[in-house]
Amino acid sequence: MPIRYLPRLAGVLILTMCAPSLTALAADNAQLTIKADLDETGKPISSDLFGIFYEDLNYAADGGLYAELVQNRSFEYSPADKHNWRSLTCWDVVERDAGKAHLTVDVAQPLHPNNPHYAVFGVIKGEGVTGMRNSGFDGIPVKEGERFNVSLFARQVAGEAGPTTVRLETQEGDLLGECELTAPDSGWKKYEGQITATGADAQARLVVCFSKVGRTALDMVSLFPEDTFRGRKNGMRKDLAEAVAALEPKFVRFPGGCLVHGDGLDNMYRWKDTIGPLETRKAQRNIWRYHQTLGLGYFEYFQFCEDIGAKPLPVVPAAVCCQHSGARVTGEWGKGQRGIALRDMPAYVQEVLDLIEWANGPADSPWGSKRAAAGHPEPFNLQYIGIGNEDTITETFEERFEILFKAVRERHPNLTVIGTSGPFPDGEDFDRGWKFARSLGVPMIDEHYYRPPEWFRNNLHRYDSYDRRGAKVYVGEYAAHDRDRKNTWRSALAEAAFLTSLERNGDIVHFASYAPLLCKEGKRNWSPDLIYFTNTGVRLTLNYEVQKLFGVHCGDHLLPSTLDDSATQAEGSPGAGQVSVSVVSDSATRDVIVKLANLSDTPRAVRLDLAGIDAFKSPADLLTMSGDLDTTHESEDQDRVRPHARKLADAGATGFEAPAHSLCVLRLRRSP
Ligand code: AHR
C-alpha cells in the first residue's frame, strides 16, 4: 500500500463525543481496578521526563529540519563526504538559445578561510539564458504564491558586471518566479532578493543567471522559504519543526549521537565551528556519510529550544572519538577510539568552558558577546551538559572524562553534567561506566538501549531497585526494535508500557528520549525513527503518537496506586504482568493523568477506585490507541491505531475499556 504523507498535523486526533456504555463490558471481561488516592500529593518526579534526541543522521539537518533549499550551497562537497561528491555536485550549467558559459571552482581569495571553495561562472556568449542551476535536495518544492528569500555572495572577477537574475524553474525550464540582484562588485559582497512563485513544482530548480560576458565568483548561494518555523531567518522547515514541537518535549538533546564524538579525532563535533556568520562556519563530513553545512549550528539549536519551550541539552565529545572510527575502511569495529593528546586537554577543557560562557555568560563577556552578536543578549539558561556519547569505557576515556568533569564542576557547580555508561544497557562498559561515574560523583548517567519489544516488556521494573541516593538516570537513546526494525504498533506499545515504568520511577529517571527523531525517505541510515518525511510531507509513526501522549500528558508527582486484577485474583504493583499503569498529577493544572498499557490480547474493563474523585467533576478526556500489533508506519491502517479521543462524563463511575493491545490515557480534569 502506498505511504500517505500528512501535509500537516491537523486531523491526527479522532474525536468522538459520545461515551459508549462500559458497564456491560465489566461483566464480560475480567476486571482491572486501579486504586489511587487523588487527595494525596504523591512523590515528586521529574517534570522534564520526556524530551527529544536530535541527531543529523538520515538527512535530519541539511535537506531536513534546516530549511535551506540549495544543496551544496558553498561548494564544499568533496569525496571525503561521499566518494562521488565534488565541489560542483548538484550544480550544472544552463545554456539556452545562443548562450555559452562555463562553470569552474576556485580557492584563491575565498570568502573565508573556513569556506575555501567557491564557484566561478563565466559567460562566453551572453545571449539567451546562461546560468548555473542547482537541483536542491532532490528537487526544490515550490507552491504557487510562496515567497522565497534568495541570497548569495559574489565578486566580479573579469569582464563587465551586469545584474544577476535568480530564477525558480520547473525541471523543464519553465519559469516559476524570479528576482534581480544588483551587479556584483570587485570584492566579495552579499546580495539578497525575494522571489514570489507564480507556479508550483515539487521538483523545481534554482538558476542563477548572468548575461554580460565575463567571470563572476559565487559562494553561499542560498534559498529559504520565507515561511520558516516562527519566521526565523536561517530557520527550520515549518511542518517538520511543528511536528517536533507538538511532542511538547521538555528538553532537546543535540547534536547527537555518534555525530558528537565523530569518525576520528578530526571529525568530532566542535561547537565553535558551528556559530557565527554562515559563511565562516566550518562545514565537515558527517559520520553518517554525507555532509554537514553546520548552517544548523549551536545558536540555531539553542534558539529552537527556546522557541518550543524545551531545555537545551548539548552533548560534547569526552575528548575521545567514536570507538568505531575508521572501521568502514579497516573492518575493525570497536577499536578506533582515540583520545585528544593530554597536552592538548587544557585547550579542549577551555573549549567546553567557553561553551558554557557562550550560553550563560553576560552579553559583555568574551563568549557571551558572540551570542549577543547573533541576536540573543539574554543568556540561554543552560542547566545540563552531556559529556561523551556511548563511548567504550577505557582508560583513555576515563582519564579525559575526569579532567573535563572536574573542570566543569569546579567552575559551574550548578550545572548538571551527564556522563555515559557506554553503548548497551548492561555488560562490561555499562558496569564499568556506572562504577567510574559513581566514583567521581557524576550526578546523571546516560543509558542507551535499542532492544526488541520483549526486552521493554520484561524491563518494566528495571529502575525500581536503582539506588535513590545515587546518580539520576538519563535514558538518552532508546527504541524498541521489532522484526526488520520496522515501526510497528508492537514496538510503540512496548515503549508505552516502558514509559509508564519511567513515570513510576520519575524520581530517579530524570530524562528520557526516543532515538532517532527524524528520517528523510530515501536517505535512511538508521531505522526505526520517530518521524519520516519527504520534501513535501511528514509521516508520523505510532511511536511518535505514544511519545506525544506522554509529552503532552506528563505530570510532576506520582500518586501511589495499585492494580487489582480479577482475572488472577491478584493485587499487585502497577507494572504487573500484562498491564502497566502510572498515575501522575500535574501541579500546574492540578489534573490527574492515568496511563494504562494493556499488552495482552484481551480487552479489559477498567474500574477506577479513586478516593477524592469528587473534585474532578469536569468531563475527563480518554485517549486510546489500539490495533493490530503488526501495523507499521508504512501501512494506511496505522491511522486506525492513532489516538482516538472521547469525553467521559463521570469516569469515576463508568471506568473505561482498555482494548486488547492498547494504550489508554485518561486525563481527569479538576472541577473549576
Ligand atoms: O540513534 C542512532 C545512533 O545510535 C546514535 O548516533 C548512537 O549514539 C547510537 O548508537
XYZ file of C-alpha atoms and ligand atoms in Angstrom:
682
model
C 0.000 0.000 0.000
C 1.442 3.436 -0.832
C 2.567 5.640 2.027
C 0.428 8.681 2.614
C 2.175 11.744 3.905
C 0.261 14.170 6.036
C 0.514 17.633 4.555
C 0.228 18.991 8.071
C -0.599 17.853 11.562
C -4.269 18.624 11.713
C -6.597 15.694 11.813
C -4.271 13.324 13.620
C -6.615 13.023 16.573
C -10.002 11.464 16.063
C -12.537 12.893 18.460
C -15.761 11.187 19.482
C -18.154 12.887 21.836
C -20.499 10.031 22.697
C -19.395 7.741 25.516
C -20.258 4.066 24.981
C -21.682 2.052 27.812
C -18.881 0.369 29.688
C -20.821 -1.427 32.359
C -21.658 -4.319 30.037
C -18.003 -4.837 29.347
C -17.212 -5.326 33.003
C -19.447 -8.359 33.064
C -17.776 -9.956 30.035
C -14.173 -9.178 30.687
C -12.084 -9.797 33.734
C -11.976 -6.508 35.528
C -8.959 -4.437 36.388
C -9.239 -1.996 39.235
C -6.892 0.927 39.593
C -6.855 2.212 43.150
C -5.370 5.585 43.994
C -5.946 8.440 46.391
C -6.270 11.662 44.438
C -6.133 13.739 47.608
C -2.534 12.705 48.129
C 0.253 14.963 46.893
C 2.300 11.982 45.814
C 6.004 11.713 45.186
C 7.778 14.422 43.177
C 9.006 13.130 39.845
C 10.917 14.818 37.063
C 8.780 17.422 35.342
C 11.185 17.217 32.415
C 10.984 13.488 31.860
C 10.132 13.359 28.166
C 12.243 15.153 25.603
C 13.834 14.551 22.237
C 17.105 13.273 20.865
C 18.136 15.148 17.753
C 20.973 13.979 15.545
C 21.874 14.843 11.997
C 21.534 11.386 10.510
C 19.045 10.259 7.846
C 19.325 13.842 6.445
C 17.754 15.260 9.583
C 19.516 18.631 9.224
C 20.586 19.654 5.695
C 17.718 18.626 3.426
C 15.580 18.121 6.531
C 14.810 20.329 9.509
C 17.180 23.049 8.300
C 15.083 24.890 5.751
C 17.859 25.705 3.259
C 16.741 24.538 -0.190
C 20.032 24.768 -2.105
C 22.197 21.709 -1.807
C 25.971 22.239 -1.711
C 25.441 25.987 -1.441
C 29.068 26.674 -0.537
C 30.723 24.257 -2.972
C 32.354 22.360 -0.117
C 31.084 18.892 -1.074
C 34.026 16.562 -1.534
C 34.850 12.855 -1.896
C 35.564 12.871 1.862
C 31.794 13.243 2.351
C 30.860 10.658 -0.277
C 33.095 9.088 -2.901
C 31.373 10.659 -5.913
C 30.770 14.098 -4.456
C 32.676 17.112 -5.748
C 32.587 20.894 -5.365
C 30.062 21.135 -8.192
C 27.775 18.282 -7.114
C 24.129 19.362 -7.577
C 25.196 22.192 -9.904
C 25.190 22.305 -13.693
C 25.346 24.865 -16.466
C 22.329 26.160 -18.323
C 22.902 27.435 -21.867
C 19.786 28.323 -23.818
C 19.423 29.749 -27.307
C 22.827 31.066 -28.352
C 24.185 31.414 -24.787
C 27.599 29.908 -23.962
C 29.035 29.607 -20.462
C 31.311 27.568 -18.208
C 31.453 26.774 -14.501
C 34.641 26.084 -12.531
C 35.771 26.007 -8.909
C 38.487 28.107 -7.348
C 40.125 28.524 -3.935
C 42.204 31.692 -4.433
C 40.863 34.631 -2.372
C 37.992 32.709 -0.761
C 35.119 34.357 1.031
C 36.515 32.946 4.288
C 39.357 30.526 5.039
C 36.877 28.132 6.706
C 34.939 28.053 3.456
C 37.693 27.661 0.876
C 35.880 26.651 -2.326
C 33.747 28.868 -4.485
C 32.304 28.721 -7.988
C 33.351 30.871 -10.920
C 30.723 31.307 -13.590
C 31.980 32.543 -16.917
C 29.755 33.874 -19.668
C 31.331 33.355 -23.076
C 28.326 34.388 -25.143
C 25.672 36.286 -23.261
C 22.685 35.603 -25.464
C 19.614 33.696 -24.407
C 19.920 32.330 -20.880
C 23.249 31.436 -19.307
C 23.234 30.347 -15.706
C 24.228 27.851 -13.039
C 21.494 25.564 -11.830
C 21.047 23.823 -8.508
C 18.881 20.737 -8.138
C 18.204 21.219 -4.428
C 17.817 18.225 -2.180
C 16.306 16.017 -4.906
C 14.296 18.975 -6.174
C 13.077 22.216 -4.635
C 9.434 22.132 -3.509
C 7.632 25.264 -4.709
C 4.000 26.195 -4.156
C 2.232 28.954 -6.043
C 2.252 32.217 -4.129
C 5.029 31.083 -1.789
C 7.773 33.607 -1.085
C 11.446 32.658 -1.041
C 14.441 34.590 0.249
C 17.464 34.450 -2.023
C 20.990 35.380 -1.013
C 24.462 34.872 -2.400
C 27.975 36.222 -2.116
C 29.567 37.351 -5.348
C 32.517 39.244 -6.735
C 33.228 40.168 -10.329
C 36.472 38.520 -11.394
C 36.694 39.681 -15.010
C 34.661 41.428 -17.683
C 31.679 43.671 -17.333
C 29.350 43.090 -14.390
C 25.627 43.043 -15.028
C 22.665 42.345 -12.776
C 22.228 38.766 -11.570
C 18.869 37.182 -12.268
C 17.825 34.370 -9.946
C 15.077 32.161 -11.287
C 12.989 29.346 -9.953
C 12.225 26.944 -12.762
C 10.452 23.688 -13.311
C 12.619 20.748 -14.297
C 11.708 21.518 -17.881
C 12.951 25.096 -17.548
C 9.628 26.900 -17.268
C 9.781 29.998 -15.122
C 8.200 29.824 -11.645
C 9.344 33.242 -10.482
C 12.483 35.365 -10.461
C 14.243 38.300 -8.874
C 17.075 40.555 -9.892
C 20.126 41.282 -7.754
C 22.418 44.259 -8.326
C 25.578 43.751 -10.361
C 28.473 42.360 -8.315
C 31.398 44.496 -7.154
C 35.025 43.524 -7.464
C 35.174 42.400 -3.795
C 33.054 39.761 -2.001
C 29.659 41.170 -1.070
C 26.323 39.676 -0.101
C 23.342 40.210 -2.421
C 19.760 39.497 -1.433
C 16.370 39.328 -3.071
C 12.985 37.670 -2.903
C 11.045 35.503 -5.331
C 7.291 35.013 -5.237
C 6.358 31.808 -7.001
C 3.867 32.184 -9.811
C 3.512 28.427 -10.268
C 4.123 25.182 -8.456
C 6.505 22.251 -8.815
C 7.714 19.822 -6.164
C 10.891 19.293 -8.193
C 11.875 22.846 -9.042
C 15.391 24.131 -9.701
C 17.197 27.356 -8.839
C 19.092 29.045 -11.665
C 21.495 31.939 -11.113
C 21.828 33.744 -14.443
C 24.346 36.238 -15.851
C 24.186 37.891 -19.231
C 27.332 40.008 -19.600
C 30.469 38.391 -20.955
C 32.861 37.999 -18.029
C 33.517 35.897 -14.942
C 31.796 36.071 -11.565
C 32.842 34.300 -8.354
C 29.958 32.999 -6.233
C 29.608 31.407 -2.842
C 26.870 30.670 -0.262
C 24.095 30.572 -2.836
C 21.025 30.216 -0.667
C 17.265 29.891 -0.978
C 14.977 29.741 2.042
C 11.215 29.702 2.226
C 10.166 32.958 3.897
C 7.741 30.970 5.989
C 10.071 29.109 8.335
C 9.159 27.913 11.832
C 8.446 31.044 13.894
C 9.587 33.087 10.892
C 13.230 32.709 11.854
C 15.901 33.747 9.381
C 18.185 30.796 8.649
C 15.321 28.884 10.205
C 13.697 25.485 10.383
C 11.314 23.828 7.972
C 7.907 24.724 9.347
C 5.922 21.474 9.065
C 8.761 19.384 10.472
C 9.501 21.770 13.317
C 5.795 21.900 14.148
C 5.676 18.107 14.314
C 8.611 18.167 16.716
C 7.108 20.980 18.802
C 3.808 19.088 19.054
C 5.600 16.453 21.113
C 5.937 19.161 23.779
C 9.439 17.976 24.562
C 10.776 19.244 27.844
C 14.367 19.113 26.610
C 16.259 18.711 23.360
C 19.449 16.707 23.251
C 21.754 17.710 20.363
C 23.751 17.330 18.168
C 23.768 13.503 18.595
C 24.590 10.572 18.900
C 27.694 9.256 17.215
C 27.921 12.542 15.338
C 29.181 14.079 18.595
C 32.305 12.005 19.062
C 32.876 11.630 15.318
C 34.704 9.298 12.985
C 38.263 10.100 14.122
C 39.591 12.963 16.199
C 39.396 15.377 13.277
C 35.691 14.622 12.832
C 34.453 15.461 16.333
C 31.622 17.949 16.513
C 33.320 21.186 17.629
C 30.682 23.679 18.687
C 32.779 26.740 17.840
C 32.785 25.710 14.170
C 29.009 25.967 14.152
C 28.380 29.527 15.304
C 28.793 32.965 13.762
C 28.068 34.115 10.201
C 27.170 31.160 7.992
C 29.992 31.828 5.555
C 32.549 31.449 8.353
C 31.284 28.093 9.631
C 33.476 25.110 9.007
C 31.429 22.532 7.148
C 32.575 18.968 7.580
C 31.818 15.411 6.604
C 29.092 13.713 8.550
C 29.922 10.446 10.310
C 26.757 9.136 8.631
C 28.487 9.500 5.260
C 27.250 12.755 3.906
C 27.931 16.449 4.544
C 27.148 18.910 7.328
C 26.955 22.566 6.362
C 26.534 23.409 10.052
C 24.052 26.083 8.995
C 22.007 24.460 11.728
C 24.504 25.111 14.492
C 24.590 25.769 18.205
C 22.848 29.126 18.030
C 20.011 27.643 15.978
C 19.682 24.661 18.321
C 19.501 26.843 21.416
C 17.058 29.198 19.751
C 14.874 26.298 18.665
C 14.817 25.004 22.253
C 13.693 28.408 23.433
C 11.057 28.603 20.691
C 9.480 25.321 21.743
C 9.911 25.782 25.500
C 12.427 22.947 25.871
C 15.629 22.914 27.909
C 18.803 22.732 25.830
C 20.915 19.632 26.426
C 24.092 19.861 24.361
C 26.418 16.865 24.367
C 30.127 17.473 23.805
C 32.725 14.830 22.984
C 34.527 13.429 26.023
C 37.786 14.187 24.173
C 37.664 10.756 22.545
C 36.384 9.834 19.105
C 33.984 7.012 18.299
C 35.273 3.527 19.032
C 34.201 2.558 15.519
C 36.293 5.282 13.889
C 37.744 4.148 10.588
C 36.064 0.750 10.822
C 34.434 1.062 7.420
C 37.911 1.095 5.933
C 39.798 -1.160 8.350
C 36.903 -3.515 9.117
C 37.962 -3.326 12.764
C 34.845 -2.394 14.661
C 35.193 -1.141 18.206
C 38.927 -0.478 18.050
C 39.066 3.079 16.772
C 38.718 5.086 19.975
C 41.463 7.716 20.273
C 41.878 10.479 22.805
C 42.887 14.080 22.357
C 46.562 14.279 23.393
C 46.838 15.058 27.088
C 48.973 18.094 26.329
C 46.040 19.460 24.310
C 43.466 18.825 27.016
C 43.723 22.276 28.650
C 42.677 23.845 25.342
C 39.855 21.345 24.944
C 38.656 21.931 28.503
C 38.627 25.639 27.743
C 36.536 24.961 24.641
C 33.895 23.294 26.803
C 34.020 26.071 29.399
C 33.692 28.610 26.597
C 30.502 26.892 25.502
C 29.034 27.415 28.945
C 30.034 31.058 28.878
C 28.620 31.422 25.383
C 25.282 30.015 26.585
C 25.043 31.591 30.014
C 27.594 34.394 30.286
C 26.702 38.076 30.284
C 26.427 39.792 26.927
C 29.686 41.621 27.561
C 31.724 38.503 28.366
C 34.081 37.278 25.627
C 31.857 34.351 24.563
C 28.524 35.740 25.754
C 29.151 38.680 23.441
C 29.178 36.298 20.458
C 25.756 35.030 21.485
C 24.597 38.630 21.828
C 26.026 39.488 18.410
C 23.960 36.659 16.955
C 20.850 38.350 18.331
C 20.413 36.845 21.791
C 21.765 39.142 24.520
C 19.910 37.242 27.258
C 21.564 34.055 28.485
C 20.112 30.779 27.258
C 19.947 29.374 30.797
C 21.873 26.197 30.124
C 21.362 23.796 33.034
C 22.640 20.496 31.663
C 25.588 19.365 29.616
C 26.349 15.858 28.400
C 29.977 14.778 28.185
C 30.505 11.793 25.915
C 28.191 9.596 23.907
C 28.154 5.823 24.114
C 31.922 5.733 24.477
C 33.536 2.466 25.405
C 34.777 2.900 28.932
C 38.543 2.667 28.610
C 41.418 4.278 30.466
C 41.710 6.752 27.595
C 38.091 7.748 28.105
C 38.224 7.801 31.908
C 41.319 9.971 32.048
C 39.827 12.611 29.781
C 36.310 12.488 31.156
C 37.639 13.054 34.674
C 39.599 16.135 33.603
C 36.562 17.583 31.866
C 34.084 16.694 34.580
C 36.188 18.185 37.369
C 36.846 21.380 35.428
C 33.150 21.925 34.698
C 32.079 21.055 38.238
C 34.637 23.413 39.723
C 33.728 26.353 37.507
C 29.988 25.680 37.250
C 28.821 23.751 40.316
C 25.170 24.415 39.473
C 25.358 22.835 36.046
C 24.351 19.177 35.879
C 26.910 17.118 33.985
C 25.630 13.946 32.351
C 28.094 11.099 31.949
C 27.803 7.975 29.801
C 27.528 4.260 30.572
C 28.587 3.031 27.148
C 26.518 1.736 24.242
C 24.456 -1.001 25.911
C 22.007 -1.390 28.806
C 24.191 -3.973 30.513
C 27.582 -5.641 30.186
C 31.165 -4.618 30.713
C 31.056 -0.988 29.579
C 27.785 -0.422 31.363
C 29.090 -1.748 34.685
C 32.432 -0.009 34.370
C 30.786 3.230 33.225
C 28.453 3.332 36.212
C 31.209 2.390 38.661
C 33.500 5.049 37.297
C 30.784 7.705 37.268
C 29.822 6.841 40.844
C 33.425 7.124 41.963
C 33.523 10.672 40.585
C 30.089 11.658 41.855
C 28.681 12.337 38.368
C 25.109 13.495 39.017
C 23.402 11.910 35.995
C 24.257 8.985 33.727
C 23.137 8.401 30.150
C 21.901 4.878 29.340
C 21.113 3.641 25.820
C 19.086 0.699 24.648
C 17.884 -0.439 21.262
C 16.238 -3.740 22.079
C 13.298 -5.917 20.933
C 9.822 -5.100 22.255
C 10.007 -8.094 24.631
C 13.009 -6.542 26.315
C 10.985 -3.441 27.111
C 8.083 -5.535 28.405
C 10.486 -7.532 30.567
C 12.139 -4.442 31.973
C 9.147 -2.686 33.484
C 10.857 -2.901 36.868
C 14.363 -2.000 35.738
C 14.524 1.180 37.773
C 12.510 0.080 40.818
C 15.704 -1.033 42.532
C 18.075 1.754 41.421
C 19.746 3.455 44.370
C 17.787 6.638 45.052
C 20.788 8.214 46.738
C 22.962 7.810 43.664
C 23.134 9.459 40.279
C 19.980 10.136 38.307
C 19.388 8.403 35.007
C 19.018 9.891 31.570
C 17.635 7.314 29.157
C 19.285 9.181 26.308
C 18.564 6.821 23.422
C 16.064 4.027 23.252
C 13.683 2.381 20.818
C 12.007 -0.992 20.633
C 13.457 -2.727 17.590
C 10.873 -5.082 16.161
C 11.353 -7.540 13.295
C 13.143 -5.884 10.343
C 13.445 -2.804 12.538
C 10.040 -1.589 11.497
C 7.908 0.929 13.351
C 5.152 -1.424 14.442
C 2.381 -0.918 16.941
C 4.051 -3.782 18.848
C 7.168 -1.642 19.248
C 5.245 1.514 20.152
C 3.073 -0.288 22.690
C 6.114 -1.867 24.358
C 7.644 1.622 24.558
C 4.403 2.960 26.034
C 4.399 0.334 28.785
C 8.037 1.136 29.448
C 7.286 4.852 29.682
C 4.710 4.193 32.392
C 7.546 2.488 34.287
C 9.720 5.552 33.771
C 6.965 7.737 35.206
C 6.708 5.421 38.201
C 10.458 5.867 38.589
C 10.489 9.538 37.729
C 12.261 10.266 40.996
C 15.400 8.552 39.668
C 14.914 8.727 35.894
C 15.157 12.405 35.102
C 15.132 12.455 31.286
C 14.219 10.058 28.506
C 14.416 10.496 24.734
C 13.472 8.143 21.917
C 16.098 7.876 19.171
C 16.473 8.787 16.435
C 13.964 11.536 15.761
C 13.929 12.204 12.015
C 14.405 10.308 8.782
C 14.099 11.508 5.215
C 12.686 8.860 2.928
C 15.375 7.585 0.599
C 18.163 8.809 2.895
C 17.894 6.318 5.694
C 20.982 5.497 7.745
C 19.087 4.071 10.664
C 15.664 2.719 11.469
C 13.256 2.804 13.143
C 12.828 6.551 13.551
C 10.122 8.666 15.074
C 9.166 10.888 12.134
C 9.578 10.204 8.414
C 9.436 12.940 5.842
C 9.853 13.792 2.181
C 10.478 17.235 0.692
C 6.766 17.945 0.861
C 5.227 15.833 3.612
C 5.588 14.449 7.099
C 4.598 10.992 8.257
C 4.154 10.463 11.962
C 4.684 6.972 13.332
C 2.728 5.260 16.081
C 5.863 5.534 18.180
C 5.539 9.285 17.679
C 1.919 9.222 18.853
C 2.978 7.433 22.028
C 5.725 9.986 22.689
C 3.252 12.778 22.128
C 0.714 11.362 24.564
C 3.383 11.120 27.236
C 4.829 14.535 26.401
C 1.509 16.337 26.429
C 0.035 14.447 29.384
C 3.008 14.456 31.703
C 2.954 15.191 35.410
C 5.340 16.161 38.150
C 4.047 13.962 41.007
C 3.448 10.249 41.101
C 0.387 9.171 43.033
C 0.744 5.776 44.687
C -1.554 3.294 43.011
C -2.321 -0.405 42.951
C -3.802 -2.661 40.352
C -6.313 -5.385 41.212
C -6.721 -7.992 38.542
C -9.894 -10.031 38.916
C -8.578 -12.476 36.287
C -5.709 -13.530 38.510
C -7.354 -12.537 41.789
C -4.126 -10.669 42.418
C -3.451 -7.263 43.817
C -0.112 -6.012 42.689
C 2.196 -3.296 41.576
C 1.019 -1.139 38.696
C 3.672 -2.724 36.486
C 2.386 -6.227 36.946
C 2.373 -8.728 34.080
C 0.424 -7.757 31.010
C -0.728 -4.380 32.236
C 1.373 -1.394 33.227
C -0.070 1.680 34.878
C 1.077 5.070 36.084
C -0.950 7.722 37.869
C 0.574 11.195 37.874
C -0.624 14.650 38.748
C 0.343 17.928 37.192
C 0.777 20.812 39.627
C 0.121 23.493 37.006
C -3.409 22.280 36.158
C -3.923 20.018 39.198
C -5.220 17.405 36.746
C -4.544 13.723 37.330
C -3.472 11.521 34.444
C -3.908 7.760 34.461
C -1.983 5.833 31.803
C -2.553 2.185 31.199
C -0.806 -0.063 28.674
C -2.699 -3.287 28.074
C -0.154 -5.619 26.483
C -2.489 -8.609 26.432
C -4.723 -9.790 23.614
C -7.809 -9.465 25.825
C -9.837 -6.293 26.284
C -10.103 -5.301 29.922
C -12.791 -3.402 31.764
C -11.066 -0.871 33.963
C -12.708 0.236 37.162
C -11.435 3.295 38.956
C -11.362 3.217 42.707
C -10.204 6.761 43.255
C -10.517 8.490 46.592
C -11.075 12.215 46.089
C -12.659 11.829 42.624
C -15.401 14.301 43.600
C -13.041 17.178 42.944
C -12.831 16.082 39.280
C -16.340 16.663 38.018
C -15.415 18.071 34.633
C -15.676 15.530 31.819
C -12.483 13.526 31.621
C -10.574 13.010 28.378
C -9.852 9.464 27.375
C -7.355 8.884 24.581
C -6.998 5.345 23.324
C -4.612 3.759 20.870
C -5.157 0.147 19.929
C -4.911 -2.176 16.983
C -3.044 -4.949 15.264
C 0.466 -5.285 16.645
C 1.905 -5.725 13.150
C 0.596 -2.371 11.909
C 3.552 -0.409 10.558
C 4.111 3.207 9.671
C 4.094 2.184 6.028
C 0.508 0.984 6.221
C -2.608 3.097 5.848
C -4.007 1.058 8.728
C -1.890 2.953 11.190
C -4.422 5.777 11.101
C -6.838 3.382 12.808
C -4.386 2.888 15.657
C -3.760 6.597 16.188
C -5.216 8.194 19.320
C -8.965 8.161 19.474
C -10.345 10.760 21.878
C -13.595 10.830 23.743
C -15.095 12.502 26.786
C -16.168 10.598 29.860
C -18.821 12.475 31.820
C -18.314 10.513 35.024
C -15.121 8.483 34.714
C -15.123 7.527 38.399
C -18.440 5.738 37.980
C -18.086 4.307 34.483
C -14.423 3.422 34.286
C -13.337 2.674 30.765
C -12.468 -0.115 28.428
C -8.838 -0.902 27.672
C -8.987 -2.780 24.351
C -6.575 -5.598 23.605
C -3.100 -4.223 22.815
C -3.897 -0.701 23.835
C -2.578 2.414 25.461
C -5.203 4.431 27.354
C -4.547 7.887 28.701
C -7.243 9.245 30.976
C -6.985 12.884 31.955
C -9.138 13.710 34.958
C -9.802 17.413 34.979
C -10.241 19.397 38.181
C -13.632 20.973 38.604
C -13.326 24.710 38.032
O 20.494 6.915 17.243
C 21.383 6.412 16.299
C 22.740 6.066 16.889
O 22.599 5.062 17.842
C 23.414 7.161 17.652
O 24.128 8.006 16.830
C 24.343 6.420 18.551
O 24.605 7.116 19.733
C 23.651 5.108 18.771
O 24.494 4.047 18.551
